[in-house]
Amino acid sequence: MRHGIVLFTSDRGITPAAAARAAEVAGFDAFHVPEHTHIPVKREAPHPRTGDSSLPDDRYLRTLDPWVALATAASVTTRIRLATAVALPVESDPITLAKTIASLDHLSAGRVTLGVGFGWNVDELADHGVPGGKRRTVLREYLEAMRALWSDDEASYAGEFVSFGASWAWPKPAQAHIPVIVGAGGTEKTFRWIAKSADGWLTTPGDTDVEDKARRLREIWHEEGRAGEPEISALGVRPDPENLAKLEAAGVTETIFGLPDRSPDEVEAWLQRLAGKLNLPAGSR
């Protein structure tokens, strides 16, 4: 089971480059960042954790662009995966976003993992012209269109929300297939969507009984005719050995730990302590 970290990026505290470098030195496998283009002041959508329009963290208002953040991280690391937890692709132009992600994967020698969300903040989506009730359809079309641009010499796509004729688009990603992980509540509907359109599941802070949900995801995965096993990333878990062993036995392939909103020195010390608890290879630290 791999271990990653997520930095809730903002315009204060440790930079993504410094955090990614420290995480790589400490032996972690992946570095994740989130995405919000903006937060409308007046909102109808409740936050999943607070249940109302209040936000649990003011960094929602200050989030850095994920692709710029990961590009800076790529320039100072060589091994660690560069991931989003989660990005909101439907808030960008799919052709332009495909180019951005392909460029990052090309320049980082194939280290990108695309974590995506449907978007809890439908007011934010509405400002981008995305109907809240159609956000799953829009995301599916975006992913299909981007995959065509990443893989086909002459790519084209025709859908309800994305459409373009035969086009050339290079660079292609260094990876033959960029992994796509969906961060959403562990429901039957979500798992069916993942089995048809993605490579795995990222749990949310509200998900309990991860072991049972992981088992159900694997059942649906095979019902839909998918080979192998889905990736399962567990967010915000306890780092004690017994809990980690249970998650690994349940099919969890990665744990993701959130970095504290502290000074750079404190974050780096925190990473070293967590690496010790997880028994990460001493040679990498």
mmCIF file of C-alpha atoms in Angstrom:
data_model
loop_
_atom_site.group_PDB
_atom_site.id
_atom_site.type_symbol
_atom_site.label_atom_id
_atom_site.label_comp_id
_atom_site.label_asym_id
_atom_site.label_seq_id
_atom_site.Cartn_x
_atom_site.Cartn_y
_atom_site.Cartn_z
ATOM 1 C CA MET A 1 0.000 0.000 0.000
ATOM 2 C CA ARG A 2 1.348 3.389 -1.027
ATOM 3 C CA HIS A 3 1.293 6.517 1.133
ATOM 4 C CA GLY A 4 0.715 10.045 -0.136
ATOM 5 C CA ILE A 5 0.070 13.487 1.257
ATOM 6 C CA VAL A 6 -2.228 16.340 0.249
ATOM 7 C CA LEU A 7 -1.447 20.018 0.654
ATOM 8 C CA PHE A 8 -4.464 22.311 0.787
ATOM 9 C CA THR A 9 -2.596 24.958 -1.167
ATOM 10 C CA SER A 10 -3.015 28.647 -0.475
ATOM 11 C CA ASP A 11 -1.149 31.926 -0.781
ATOM 12 C CA ARG A 12 0.375 31.431 2.668
ATOM 13 C CA GLY A 13 2.461 28.801 4.415
ATOM 14 C CA ILE A 14 4.651 26.223 2.724
ATOM 15 C CA THR A 15 4.814 26.326 -1.072
ATOM 16 C CA PRO A 16 3.794 23.328 -3.181
ATOM 17 C CA ALA A 17 7.365 22.910 -4.420
ATOM 18 C CA ALA A 18 8.797 22.851 -0.891
ATOM 19 C CA ALA A 19 6.093 20.506 0.379
ATOM 20 C CA ALA A 20 6.490 18.089 -2.536
ATOM 21 C CA ARG A 21 10.264 18.043 -2.166
ATOM 22 C CA ALA A 22 10.013 17.406 1.589
ATOM 23 C CA ALA A 23 7.449 14.648 1.005
ATOM 24 C CA GLU A 24 9.682 12.957 -1.558
ATOM 25 C CA VAL A 25 12.696 13.129 0.752
ATOM 26 C CA ALA A 26 10.592 11.664 3.577
ATOM 27 C CA GLY A 27 9.673 8.694 1.356
ATOM 28 C CA PHE A 28 6.063 9.437 0.410
ATOM 29 C CA ASP A 29 4.733 8.157 -2.900
ATOM 30 C CA ALA A 30 2.391 10.936 -4.029
ATOM 31 C CA PHE A 31 1.783 14.656 -3.630
ATOM 32 C CA HIS A 32 -1.790 15.899 -4.088
ATOM 33 C CA VAL A 33 -3.324 19.368 -4.370
ATOM 34 C CA PRO A 34 -6.989 20.488 -4.636
ATOM 35 C CA GLU A 35 -8.838 22.891 -6.943
ATOM 36 C CA HIS A 36 -11.388 25.669 -6.603
ATOM 37 C CA THR A 37 -11.333 28.436 -9.193
ATOM 38 C CA HIS A 38 -13.330 30.737 -6.899
ATOM 39 C CA ILE A 39 -15.970 30.574 -4.171
ATOM 40 C CA PRO A 40 -19.163 32.554 -4.809
ATOM 41 C CA VAL A 41 -19.991 34.634 -1.733
ATOM 42 C CA LYS A 42 -23.693 33.826 -2.052
ATOM 43 C CA ARG A 43 -24.242 30.079 -2.331
ATOM 44 C CA GLU A 44 -27.106 27.643 -2.251
ATOM 45 C CA ALA A 45 -24.926 24.537 -2.079
ATOM 46 C CA PRO A 46 -24.116 23.278 1.438
ATOM 47 C CA HIS A 47 -20.592 22.155 2.182
ATOM 48 C CA PRO A 48 -20.483 18.361 2.718
ATOM 49 C CA ARG A 49 -18.780 18.707 6.110
ATOM 50 C CA THR A 50 -20.618 21.683 7.611
ATOM 51 C CA GLY A 51 -24.042 20.985 6.122
ATOM 52 C CA ASP A 52 -24.642 24.651 5.350
ATOM 53 C CA SER A 53 -23.065 27.542 3.434
ATOM 54 C CA SER A 54 -20.231 27.967 5.953
ATOM 55 C CA LEU A 55 -16.779 26.687 5.005
ATOM 56 C CA PRO A 56 -14.560 24.621 7.323
ATOM 57 C CA ASP A 57 -11.350 26.309 6.155
ATOM 58 C CA ASP A 58 -10.600 29.737 4.723
ATOM 59 C CA ARG A 59 -8.127 28.177 2.308
ATOM 60 C CA TYR A 60 -11.110 27.410 0.066
ATOM 61 C CA LEU A 61 -10.964 31.125 -0.763
ATOM 62 C CA ARG A 62 -7.222 31.105 -1.406
ATOM 63 C CA THR A 63 -6.539 27.889 -3.348
ATOM 64 C CA LEU A 64 -3.708 27.969 -5.892
ATOM 65 C CA ASP A 65 -4.165 26.745 -9.438
ATOM 66 C CA PRO A 66 -3.440 22.997 -9.213
ATOM 67 C CA TRP A 67 -1.521 22.681 -12.476
ATOM 68 C CA VAL A 68 0.767 25.610 -11.767
ATOM 69 C CA ALA A 69 1.293 24.204 -8.256
ATOM 70 C CA LEU A 70 2.149 20.735 -9.575
ATOM 71 C CA ALA A 71 4.436 22.166 -12.254
ATOM 72 C CA THR A 72 6.517 23.856 -9.560
ATOM 73 C CA ALA A 73 6.571 20.566 -7.648
ATOM 74 C CA ALA A 74 7.659 18.672 -10.750
ATOM 75 C CA SER A 75 10.667 20.942 -11.168
ATOM 76 C CA VAL A 76 12.159 20.017 -7.773
ATOM 77 C CA THR A 77 11.282 16.295 -7.572
ATOM 78 C CA THR A 78 12.108 13.193 -9.584
ATOM 79 C CA ARG A 79 10.077 10.298 -8.161
ATOM 80 C CA ILE A 80 6.927 11.363 -6.338
ATOM 81 C CA ARG A 81 3.566 11.145 -8.146
ATOM 82 C CA LEU A 82 1.926 14.491 -8.959
ATOM 83 C CA ALA A 83 -1.796 14.285 -8.280
ATOM 84 C CA THR A 84 -4.979 16.240 -7.642
ATOM 85 C CA ALA A 85 -7.327 15.610 -4.728
ATOM 86 C CA VAL A 86 -9.362 16.727 -6.375
ATOM 87 C CA ALA A 87 -9.412 18.752 -9.593
ATOM 88 C CA LEU A 88 -12.614 20.021 -11.196
ATOM 89 C CA PRO A 89 -12.023 19.503 -14.940
ATOM 90 C CA VAL A 90 -15.471 20.792 -15.950
ATOM 91 C CA GLU A 91 -14.426 24.279 -14.806
ATOM 92 C CA SER A 92 -11.853 24.482 -17.624
ATOM 93 C CA ASP A 93 -11.924 24.217 -21.389
ATOM 94 C CA PRO A 94 -11.323 20.502 -22.090
ATOM 95 C CA ILE A 95 -9.004 21.038 -25.066
ATOM 96 C CA THR A 96 -6.827 23.484 -23.148
ATOM 97 C CA LEU A 97 -6.880 21.312 -20.013
ATOM 98 C CA ALA A 98 -5.859 18.243 -22.010
ATOM 99 C CA LYS A 99 -2.844 20.186 -23.278
ATOM 100 C CA THR A 100 -1.922 21.329 -19.751
ATOM 101 C CA ILE A 101 -2.104 17.836 -18.264
ATOM 102 C CA ALA A 102 -0.273 16.248 -21.200
ATOM 103 C CA SER A 103 2.482 18.860 -20.913
ATOM 104 C CA LEU A 104 2.876 18.229 -17.177
ATOM 105 C CA ASP A 105 3.005 14.473 -17.685
ATOM 106 C CA HIS A 106 5.519 14.860 -20.518
ATOM 107 C CA LEU A 107 7.795 17.181 -18.533
ATOM 108 C CA SER A 108 7.565 15.115 -15.324
ATOM 109 C CA ALA A 109 8.374 11.840 -17.122
ATOM 110 C CA GLY A 110 4.947 10.311 -16.570
ATOM 111 C CA ARG A 111 4.120 11.130 -12.954
ATOM 112 C CA VAL A 112 0.584 12.573 -13.192
ATOM 113 C CA THR A 113 -2.475 11.081 -11.510
ATOM 114 C CA LEU A 114 -5.734 12.895 -12.228
ATOM 115 C CA GLY A 115 -8.006 12.938 -9.196
ATOM 116 C CA VAL A 116 -11.367 14.415 -10.187
ATOM 117 C CA GLY A 117 -14.561 15.467 -8.467
ATOM 118 C CA PHE A 118 -18.103 16.060 -9.672
ATOM 119 C CA GLY A 119 -18.188 19.313 -7.695
ATOM 120 C CA TRP A 120 -20.163 19.805 -4.470
ATOM 121 C CA ASN A 121 -20.269 23.581 -5.025
ATOM 122 C CA VAL A 122 -22.888 23.795 -7.765
ATOM 123 C CA ASP A 123 -22.849 27.601 -7.492
ATOM 124 C CA GLU A 124 -19.181 27.537 -8.499
ATOM 125 C CA LEU A 125 -20.013 25.187 -11.377
ATOM 126 C CA ALA A 126 -22.867 27.435 -12.513
ATOM 127 C CA ASP A 127 -20.454 30.344 -12.961
ATOM 128 C CA HIS A 128 -18.609 28.120 -15.446
ATOM 129 C CA GLY A 129 -21.819 27.320 -17.313
ATOM 130 C CA VAL A 130 -22.084 23.770 -15.962
ATOM 131 C CA PRO A 131 -25.628 22.676 -14.985
ATOM 132 C CA GLY A 132 -25.482 21.068 -11.533
ATOM 133 C CA GLY A 133 -27.808 18.256 -12.544
ATOM 134 C CA LYS A 134 -25.595 17.363 -15.506
ATOM 135 C CA ARG A 135 -22.179 17.571 -13.874
ATOM 136 C CA ARG A 136 -21.551 13.812 -14.045
ATOM 137 C CA THR A 137 -22.365 13.782 -17.758
ATOM 138 C CA VAL A 138 -20.143 16.808 -18.387
ATOM 139 C CA LEU A 139 -17.233 15.196 -16.527
ATOM 140 C CA ARG A 140 -17.622 11.934 -18.446
ATOM 141 C CA GLU A 141 -17.511 13.808 -21.762
ATOM 142 C CA TYR A 142 -14.500 15.858 -20.680
ATOM 143 C CA LEU A 143 -12.552 12.740 -19.755
ATOM 144 C CA GLU A 144 -13.473 10.978 -22.985
ATOM 145 C CA ALA A 145 -12.507 14.025 -25.047
ATOM 146 C CA MET A 146 -9.204 14.511 -23.212
ATOM 147 C CA ARG A 147 -8.325 10.840 -23.603
ATOM 148 C CA ALA A 148 -8.896 11.149 -27.340
ATOM 149 C CA LEU A 149 -6.527 14.141 -27.478
ATOM 150 C CA TRP A 150 -3.960 12.258 -25.402
ATOM 151 C CA SER A 151 -3.991 9.079 -27.489
ATOM 152 C CA ASP A 152 -5.135 9.709 -31.079
ATOM 153 C CA ASP A 153 -2.958 11.175 -33.824
ATOM 154 C CA GLU A 154 -6.072 12.832 -35.208
ATOM 155 C CA ALA A 155 -8.471 13.309 -32.312
ATOM 156 C CA SER A 156 -12.148 14.237 -32.518
ATOM 157 C CA TYR A 157 -15.121 14.137 -30.184
ATOM 158 C CA ALA A 158 -18.862 14.727 -30.477
ATOM 159 C CA GLY A 159 -20.959 15.024 -27.329
ATOM 160 C CA GLU A 160 -23.616 17.161 -25.718
ATOM 161 C CA PHE A 161 -21.110 19.428 -23.944
ATOM 162 C CA VAL A 162 -17.849 18.832 -25.849
ATOM 163 C CA SER A 163 -17.451 18.744 -29.599
ATOM 164 C CA PHE A 164 -14.486 19.235 -31.936
ATOM 165 C CA GLY A 165 -13.430 17.915 -35.325
ATOM 166 C CA ALA A 166 -10.293 16.047 -36.321
ATOM 167 C CA SER A 167 -7.365 17.769 -34.620
ATOM 168 C CA TRP A 168 -3.665 17.390 -33.937
ATOM 169 C CA ALA A 169 -2.512 17.795 -30.343
ATOM 170 C CA TRP A 170 0.980 17.150 -29.001
ATOM 171 C CA PRO A 171 2.747 16.483 -26.727
ATOM 172 C CA LYS A 172 1.117 13.223 -25.799
ATOM 173 C CA PRO A 173 1.448 12.219 -22.135
ATOM 174 C CA ALA A 174 4.500 10.157 -21.242
ATOM 175 C CA GLN A 175 2.165 7.563 -19.731
ATOM 176 C CA ALA A 176 0.151 5.368 -22.062
ATOM 177 C CA HIS A 177 -2.787 5.909 -19.705
ATOM 178 C CA ILE A 178 -3.129 8.703 -17.148
ATOM 179 C CA PRO A 179 -4.869 7.223 -14.082
ATOM 180 C CA VAL A 180 -8.181 8.873 -13.180
ATOM 181 C CA ILE A 181 -9.399 8.591 -9.586
ATOM 182 C CA VAL A 182 -12.827 9.915 -8.557
ATOM 183 C CA GLY A 183 -13.206 11.667 -5.212
ATOM 184 C CA ALA A 184 -16.855 11.332 -4.196
ATOM 185 C CA GLY A 185 -19.074 9.708 -1.590
ATOM 186 C CA GLY A 186 -18.986 5.918 -1.708
ATOM 187 C CA THR A 187 -22.437 5.250 -3.156
ATOM 188 C CA GLU A 188 -23.724 2.703 -5.635
ATOM 189 C CA LYS A 189 -24.180 5.487 -8.204
ATOM 190 C CA THR A 190 -20.609 6.699 -7.757
ATOM 191 C CA PHE A 191 -19.188 3.191 -7.982
ATOM 192 C CA ARG A 192 -21.107 2.474 -11.213
ATOM 193 C CA TRP A 193 -19.747 5.709 -12.687
ATOM 194 C CA ILE A 194 -16.201 4.826 -11.657
ATOM 195 C CA ALA A 195 -16.431 1.309 -13.085
ATOM 196 C CA LYS A 196 -17.525 2.735 -16.449
ATOM 197 C CA SER A 197 -15.372 5.861 -16.696
ATOM 198 C CA ALA A 198 -12.424 5.900 -14.257
ATOM 199 C CA ASP A 199 -9.683 3.845 -12.638
ATOM 200 C CA GLY A 200 -10.486 4.120 -8.961
ATOM 201 C CA TRP A 201 -12.057 5.818 -5.967
ATOM 202 C CA LEU A 202 -10.823 8.463 -3.514
ATOM 203 C CA THR A 203 -12.777 8.441 -0.272
ATOM 204 C CA THR A 204 -14.216 11.589 1.289
ATOM 205 C CA PRO A 205 -13.942 12.620 4.961
ATOM 206 C CA GLY A 206 -17.593 11.611 5.363
ATOM 207 C CA ASP A 207 -17.059 8.025 4.229
ATOM 208 C CA THR A 208 -17.263 5.397 6.961
ATOM 209 C CA ASP A 209 -17.092 1.610 6.615
ATOM 210 C CA VAL A 210 -14.418 1.991 3.959
ATOM 211 C CA GLU A 211 -13.745 -1.751 4.027
ATOM 212 C CA ASP A 212 -17.372 -2.599 3.130
ATOM 213 C CA LYS A 213 -17.498 0.101 0.461
ATOM 214 C CA ALA A 214 -14.227 -1.064 -1.046
ATOM 215 C CA ARG A 215 -15.616 -4.564 -1.304
ATOM 216 C CA ARG A 216 -18.776 -3.268 -3.022
ATOM 217 C CA LEU A 217 -16.709 -1.222 -5.479
ATOM 218 C CA ARG A 218 -14.720 -4.294 -6.454
ATOM 219 C CA GLU A 219 -17.956 -6.251 -6.999
ATOM 220 C CA ILE A 220 -19.365 -3.542 -9.262
ATOM 221 C CA TRP A 221 -16.003 -3.243 -11.048
ATOM 222 C CA HIS A 222 -16.180 -6.882 -12.113
ATOM 223 C CA GLU A 223 -19.917 -6.722 -12.860
ATOM 224 C CA GLU A 224 -19.114 -3.996 -15.378
ATOM 225 C CA GLY A 225 -16.525 -6.228 -17.029
ATOM 226 C CA ARG A 226 -13.409 -4.396 -15.842
ATOM 227 C CA ALA A 227 -10.195 -6.378 -15.579
ATOM 228 C CA GLY A 228 -7.883 -6.237 -12.580
ATOM 229 C CA GLU A 229 -8.839 -4.255 -9.492
ATOM 230 C CA PRO A 230 -9.768 -0.597 -8.946
ATOM 231 C CA GLU A 231 -7.407 1.818 -7.265
ATOM 232 C CA ILE A 232 -8.734 2.850 -3.847
ATOM 233 C CA SER A 233 -7.244 5.865 -2.072
ATOM 234 C CA ALA A 234 -8.284 6.446 1.543
ATOM 235 C CA LEU A 235 -8.172 10.068 2.687
ATOM 236 C CA GLY A 236 -7.505 11.162 6.260
ATOM 237 C CA VAL A 237 -7.011 7.760 7.864
ATOM 238 C CA ARG A 238 -5.341 6.985 11.193
ATOM 239 C CA PRO A 239 -1.691 6.032 10.692
ATOM 240 C CA ASP A 240 -1.642 3.283 13.341
ATOM 241 C CA PRO A 241 -0.441 -0.152 12.136
ATOM 242 C CA GLU A 242 -3.664 -2.031 12.940
ATOM 243 C CA ASN A 243 -5.842 0.373 10.983
ATOM 244 C CA LEU A 244 -3.451 0.434 8.030
ATOM 245 C CA ALA A 245 -3.344 -3.363 7.932
ATOM 246 C CA LYS A 246 -7.163 -3.493 7.847
ATOM 247 C CA LEU A 247 -7.301 -1.026 4.976
ATOM 248 C CA GLU A 248 -4.676 -2.869 2.974
ATOM 249 C CA ALA A 249 -6.491 -6.164 3.496
ATOM 250 C CA ALA A 250 -9.680 -4.481 2.239
ATOM 251 C CA GLY A 251 -8.022 -3.516 -1.036
ATOM 252 C CA VAL A 252 -7.003 0.057 -0.294
ATOM 253 C CA THR A 253 -4.028 0.841 -2.527
ATOM 254 C CA GLU A 254 -3.064 4.259 -1.150
ATOM 255 C CA THR A 255 -3.533 6.332 1.985
ATOM 256 C CA ILE A 256 -3.494 10.131 1.806
ATOM 257 C CA PHE A 257 -2.663 12.311 4.805
ATOM 258 C CA GLY A 258 -3.467 16.014 4.962
ATOM 259 C CA LEU A 259 -0.623 18.412 5.765
ATOM 260 C CA PRO A 260 -1.223 20.887 8.599
ATOM 261 C CA ASP A 261 -1.579 24.607 7.878
ATOM 262 C CA ARG A 262 1.667 25.557 9.609
ATOM 263 C CA SER A 263 5.032 27.128 8.868
ATOM 264 C CA PRO A 264 7.363 25.387 6.399
ATOM 265 C CA ASP A 265 9.683 24.145 9.161
ATOM 266 C CA GLU A 266 6.764 22.702 11.119
ATOM 267 C CA VAL A 267 5.341 20.990 8.029
ATOM 268 C CA GLU A 268 8.679 19.392 7.193
ATOM 269 C CA ALA A 269 9.081 18.150 10.772
ATOM 270 C CA TRP A 270 5.517 16.794 10.694
ATOM 271 C CA LEU A 271 6.299 14.878 7.498
ATOM 272 C CA GLN A 272 9.351 13.292 9.060
ATOM 273 C CA ARG A 273 7.376 12.207 12.125
ATOM 274 C CA LEU A 274 4.609 10.697 9.988
ATOM 275 C CA ALA A 275 7.166 8.932 7.793
ATOM 276 C CA GLY A 276 8.581 7.358 10.917
ATOM 277 C CA LYS A 277 5.150 6.145 12.046
ATOM 278 C CA LEU A 278 4.591 4.608 8.628
ATOM 279 C CA ASN A 279 8.036 2.985 8.553
ATOM 280 C CA LEU A 280 8.861 4.510 5.189
ATOM 281 C CA PRO A 281 12.262 3.424 3.832
ATOM 282 C CA ALA A 282 14.943 5.108 5.917
ATOM 283 C CA GLY A 283 17.160 5.513 2.838
ATOM 284 C CA SER A 284 14.693 7.971 1.333
ATOM 285 C CA ARG A 285 14.858 10.161 4.413
#
